[in-house]
mmCIF file of C-alpha atoms in Angstrom:
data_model
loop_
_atom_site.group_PDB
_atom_site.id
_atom_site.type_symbol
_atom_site.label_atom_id
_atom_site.label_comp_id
_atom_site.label_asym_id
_atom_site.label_seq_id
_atom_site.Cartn_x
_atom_site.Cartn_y
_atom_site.Cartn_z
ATOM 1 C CA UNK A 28 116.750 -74.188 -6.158
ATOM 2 C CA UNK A 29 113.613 -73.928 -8.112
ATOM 3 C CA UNK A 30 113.189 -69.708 -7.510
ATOM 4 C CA UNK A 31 116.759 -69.485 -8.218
ATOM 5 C CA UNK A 32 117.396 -71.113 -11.275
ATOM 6 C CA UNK A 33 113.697 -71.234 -13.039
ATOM 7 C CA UNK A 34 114.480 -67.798 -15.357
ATOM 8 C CA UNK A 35 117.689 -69.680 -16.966
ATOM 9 C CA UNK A 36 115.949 -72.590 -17.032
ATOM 10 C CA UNK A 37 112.511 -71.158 -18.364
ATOM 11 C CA UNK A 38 113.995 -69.274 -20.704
ATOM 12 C CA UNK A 39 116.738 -71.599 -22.133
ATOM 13 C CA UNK A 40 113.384 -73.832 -22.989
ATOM 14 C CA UNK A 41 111.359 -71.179 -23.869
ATOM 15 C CA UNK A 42 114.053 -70.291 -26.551
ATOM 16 C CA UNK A 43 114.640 -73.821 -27.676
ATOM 17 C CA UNK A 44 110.983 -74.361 -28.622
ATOM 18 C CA UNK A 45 110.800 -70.947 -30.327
ATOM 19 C CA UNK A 46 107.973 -69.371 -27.571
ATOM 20 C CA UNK A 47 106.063 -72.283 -27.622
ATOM 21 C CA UNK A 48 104.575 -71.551 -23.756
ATOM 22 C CA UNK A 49 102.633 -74.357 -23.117
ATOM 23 C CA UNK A 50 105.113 -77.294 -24.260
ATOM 24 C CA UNK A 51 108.016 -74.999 -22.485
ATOM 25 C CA UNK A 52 106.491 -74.908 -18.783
ATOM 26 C CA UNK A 53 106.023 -78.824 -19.253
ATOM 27 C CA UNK A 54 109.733 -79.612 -20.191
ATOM 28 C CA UNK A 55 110.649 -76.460 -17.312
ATOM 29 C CA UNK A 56 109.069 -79.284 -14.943
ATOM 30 C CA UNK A 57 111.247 -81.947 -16.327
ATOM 31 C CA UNK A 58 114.485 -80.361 -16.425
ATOM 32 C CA UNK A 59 113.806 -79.643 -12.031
ATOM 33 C CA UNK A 60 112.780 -83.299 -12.076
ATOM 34 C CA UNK A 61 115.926 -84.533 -13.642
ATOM 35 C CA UNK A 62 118.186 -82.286 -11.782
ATOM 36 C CA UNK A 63 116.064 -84.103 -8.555
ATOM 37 C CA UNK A 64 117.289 -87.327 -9.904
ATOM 38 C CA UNK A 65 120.476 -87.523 -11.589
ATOM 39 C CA UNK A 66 122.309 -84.146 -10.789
ATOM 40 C CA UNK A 67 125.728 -84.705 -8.978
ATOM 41 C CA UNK A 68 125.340 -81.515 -6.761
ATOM 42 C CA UNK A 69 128.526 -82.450 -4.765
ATOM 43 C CA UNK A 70 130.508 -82.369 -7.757
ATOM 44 C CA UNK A 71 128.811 -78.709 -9.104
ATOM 45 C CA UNK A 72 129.972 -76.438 -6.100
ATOM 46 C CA UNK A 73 131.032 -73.611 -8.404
ATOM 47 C CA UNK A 74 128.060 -71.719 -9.420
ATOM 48 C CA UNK A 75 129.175 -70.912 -13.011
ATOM 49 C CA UNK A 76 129.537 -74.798 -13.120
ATOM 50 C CA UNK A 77 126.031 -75.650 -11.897
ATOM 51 C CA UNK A 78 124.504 -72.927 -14.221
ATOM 52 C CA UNK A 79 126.124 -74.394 -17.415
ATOM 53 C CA UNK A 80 124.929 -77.927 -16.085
ATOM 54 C CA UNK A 81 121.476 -76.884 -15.419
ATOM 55 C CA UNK A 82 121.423 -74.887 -18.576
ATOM 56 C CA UNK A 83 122.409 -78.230 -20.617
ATOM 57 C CA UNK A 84 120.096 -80.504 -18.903
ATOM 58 C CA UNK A 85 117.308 -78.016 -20.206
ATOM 59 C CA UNK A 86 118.512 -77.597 -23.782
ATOM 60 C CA UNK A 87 118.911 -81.564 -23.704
ATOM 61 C CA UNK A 88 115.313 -81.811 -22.203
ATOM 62 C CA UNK A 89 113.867 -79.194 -24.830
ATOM 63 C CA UNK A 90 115.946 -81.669 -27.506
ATOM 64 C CA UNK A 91 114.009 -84.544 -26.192
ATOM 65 C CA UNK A 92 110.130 -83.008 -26.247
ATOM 66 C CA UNK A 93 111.140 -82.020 -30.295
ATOM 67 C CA UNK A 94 112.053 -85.644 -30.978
ATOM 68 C CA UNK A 95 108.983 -86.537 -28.837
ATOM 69 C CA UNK A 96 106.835 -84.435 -31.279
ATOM 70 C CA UNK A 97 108.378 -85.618 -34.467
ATOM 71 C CA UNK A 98 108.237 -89.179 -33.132
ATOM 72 C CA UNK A 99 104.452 -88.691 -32.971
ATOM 73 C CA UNK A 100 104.159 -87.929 -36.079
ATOM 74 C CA UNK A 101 103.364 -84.533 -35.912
ATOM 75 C CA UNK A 102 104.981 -81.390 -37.118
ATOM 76 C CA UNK A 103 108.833 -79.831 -36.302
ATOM 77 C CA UNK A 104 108.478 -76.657 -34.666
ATOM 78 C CA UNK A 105 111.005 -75.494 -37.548
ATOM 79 C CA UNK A 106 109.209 -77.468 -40.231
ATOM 80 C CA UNK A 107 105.348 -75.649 -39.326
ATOM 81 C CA UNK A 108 106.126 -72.715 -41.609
ATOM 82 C CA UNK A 109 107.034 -75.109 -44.838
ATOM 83 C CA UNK A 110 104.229 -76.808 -43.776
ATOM 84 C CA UNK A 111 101.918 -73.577 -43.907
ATOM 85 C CA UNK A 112 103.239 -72.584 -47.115
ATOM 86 C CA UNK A 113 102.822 -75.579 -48.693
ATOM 87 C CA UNK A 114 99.238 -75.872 -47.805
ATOM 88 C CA UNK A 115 99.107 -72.430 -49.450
ATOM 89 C CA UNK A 116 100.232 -74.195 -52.540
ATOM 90 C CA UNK A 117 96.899 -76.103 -52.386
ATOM 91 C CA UNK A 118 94.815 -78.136 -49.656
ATOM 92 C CA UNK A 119 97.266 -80.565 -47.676
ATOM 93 C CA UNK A 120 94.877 -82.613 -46.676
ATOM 94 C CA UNK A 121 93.831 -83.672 -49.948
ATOM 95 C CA UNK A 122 97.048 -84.020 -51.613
ATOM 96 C CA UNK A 123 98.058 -87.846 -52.352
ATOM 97 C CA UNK A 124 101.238 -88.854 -51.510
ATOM 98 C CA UNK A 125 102.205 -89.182 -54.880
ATOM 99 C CA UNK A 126 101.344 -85.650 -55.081
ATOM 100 C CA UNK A 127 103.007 -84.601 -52.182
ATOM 101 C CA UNK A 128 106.225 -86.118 -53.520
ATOM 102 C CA UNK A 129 105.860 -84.373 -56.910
ATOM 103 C CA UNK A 130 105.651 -81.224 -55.602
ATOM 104 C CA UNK A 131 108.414 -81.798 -52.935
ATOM 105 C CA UNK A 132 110.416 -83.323 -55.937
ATOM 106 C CA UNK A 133 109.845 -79.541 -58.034
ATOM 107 C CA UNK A 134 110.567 -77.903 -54.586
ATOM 108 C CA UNK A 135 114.079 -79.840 -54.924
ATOM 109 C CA UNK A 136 114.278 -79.838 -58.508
ATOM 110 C CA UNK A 137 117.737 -77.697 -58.516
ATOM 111 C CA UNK A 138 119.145 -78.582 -55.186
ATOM 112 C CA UNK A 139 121.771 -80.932 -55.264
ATOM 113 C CA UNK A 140 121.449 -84.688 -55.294
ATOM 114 C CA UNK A 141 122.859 -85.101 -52.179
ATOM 115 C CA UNK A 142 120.799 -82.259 -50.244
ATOM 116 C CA UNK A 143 118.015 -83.408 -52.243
ATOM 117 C CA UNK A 144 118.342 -87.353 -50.738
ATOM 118 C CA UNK A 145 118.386 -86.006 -47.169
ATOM 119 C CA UNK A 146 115.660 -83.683 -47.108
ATOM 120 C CA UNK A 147 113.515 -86.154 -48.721
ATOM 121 C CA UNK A 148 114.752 -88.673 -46.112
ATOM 122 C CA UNK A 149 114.283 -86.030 -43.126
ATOM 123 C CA UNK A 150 110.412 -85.072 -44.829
ATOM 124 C CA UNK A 151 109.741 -89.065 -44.934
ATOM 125 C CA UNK A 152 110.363 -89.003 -41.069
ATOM 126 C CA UNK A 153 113.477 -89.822 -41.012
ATOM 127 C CA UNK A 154 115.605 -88.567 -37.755
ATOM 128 C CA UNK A 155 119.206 -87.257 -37.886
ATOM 129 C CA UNK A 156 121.321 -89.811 -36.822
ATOM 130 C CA UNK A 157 119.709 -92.428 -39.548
ATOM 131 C CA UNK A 158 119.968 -89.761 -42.178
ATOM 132 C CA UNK A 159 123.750 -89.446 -41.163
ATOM 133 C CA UNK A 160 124.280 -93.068 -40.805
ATOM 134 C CA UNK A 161 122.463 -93.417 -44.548
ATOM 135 C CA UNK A 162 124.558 -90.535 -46.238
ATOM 136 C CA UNK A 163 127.918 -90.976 -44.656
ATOM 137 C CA UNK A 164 127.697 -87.845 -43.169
ATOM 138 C CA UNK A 165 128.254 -86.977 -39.431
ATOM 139 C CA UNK A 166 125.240 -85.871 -37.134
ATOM 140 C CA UNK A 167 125.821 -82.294 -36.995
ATOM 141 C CA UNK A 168 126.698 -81.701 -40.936
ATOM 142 C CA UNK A 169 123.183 -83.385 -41.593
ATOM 143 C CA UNK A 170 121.353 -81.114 -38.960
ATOM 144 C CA UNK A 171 123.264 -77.513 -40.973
ATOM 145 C CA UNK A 172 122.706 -78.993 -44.345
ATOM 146 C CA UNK A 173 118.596 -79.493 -42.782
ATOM 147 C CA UNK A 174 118.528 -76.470 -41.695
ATOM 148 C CA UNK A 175 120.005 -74.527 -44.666
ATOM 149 C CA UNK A 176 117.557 -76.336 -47.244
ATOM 150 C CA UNK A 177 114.864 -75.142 -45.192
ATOM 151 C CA UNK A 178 115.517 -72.195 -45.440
ATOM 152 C CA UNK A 179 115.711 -72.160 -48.940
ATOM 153 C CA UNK A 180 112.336 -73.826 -49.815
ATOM 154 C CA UNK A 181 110.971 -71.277 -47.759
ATOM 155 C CA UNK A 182 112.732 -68.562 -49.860
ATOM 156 C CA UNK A 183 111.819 -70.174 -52.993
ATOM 157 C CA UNK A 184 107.568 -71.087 -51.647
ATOM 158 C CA UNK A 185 108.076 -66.923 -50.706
ATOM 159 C CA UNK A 186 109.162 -66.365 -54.394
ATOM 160 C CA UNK A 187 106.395 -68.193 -55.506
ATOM 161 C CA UNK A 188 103.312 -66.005 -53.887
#
């Protein structure tokens, strides 16, 4: 099992944590010691079945070590290069939070309200399903409006150099 199915699962992880090695051959172990545990392998007979199963349980694992990391207060994989630029803008470390917010707030300055609210929310620490539950908005439109913000700060902190 483990030979057979460690490239999909290896590189489904790999993928998911965007090359991170280390983090990805710890979750690789999870995923085989989930599948150990909870997979129904009578019910899976048909390998395209199994695959997509396996390949699930590893995105879902992946899923699970990024809310790990945010829950620990550290940095989102996808949120390190804001981060970066930001600390371009000046010295991170000795920003206030005041100041932090002010500049955040002229990051945001000619977003929308709404977009504005929930990437404030999600940079406070905030995870998705209390952002969606806050905004009226359903899991998934809260993770593409995320994502699409992010990408424009990071346009706009490129503009900026």
């Amino acid at each position: 099992l483990y030979t057979t199915v460690w490239p999909l699962v290896f590189g489904t992880v790999f993928r998911f944590l965007h090359g991170r090695r280390e983090l990805s051959n710890d979750v690789t172990q999870q995923v085989f010691i989930r599948l150990m545990k909870y997979c129904p392998f009578a019910e899976l007979l048909e390998p395209p079945v199994f695959r997509a199963y396996v390949a699930l349980t590893a995105r879902n694992a992946a899923h699970d070590a990024v809310r790990r990391v945010l829950n620990a207060s550290e940095v989102a994989i996808e949120d390190l290069s804001i981060k970066q630029e930001l600390e371009g803008l000046a010295s991170w470390d000795e920003r206030s939070d005041a100041e932090v917010q002010l500049l955040l707030g002229q990051l945001l300055s000619d977003f929308e309200p709404e977009d504005s609210r929930i990437f404030r929310m999600y940079f406070d620490g905030e995870n998705l399903p209390d952002i969606a539950k806050a905004t009226g908005l359903n899991y998934s439109n809260v993770g593409v409006r995320i994502h699409r913000i992010k990408k424009r700060l990071q346009e706009r902190l490129r503009q900026s150099e």
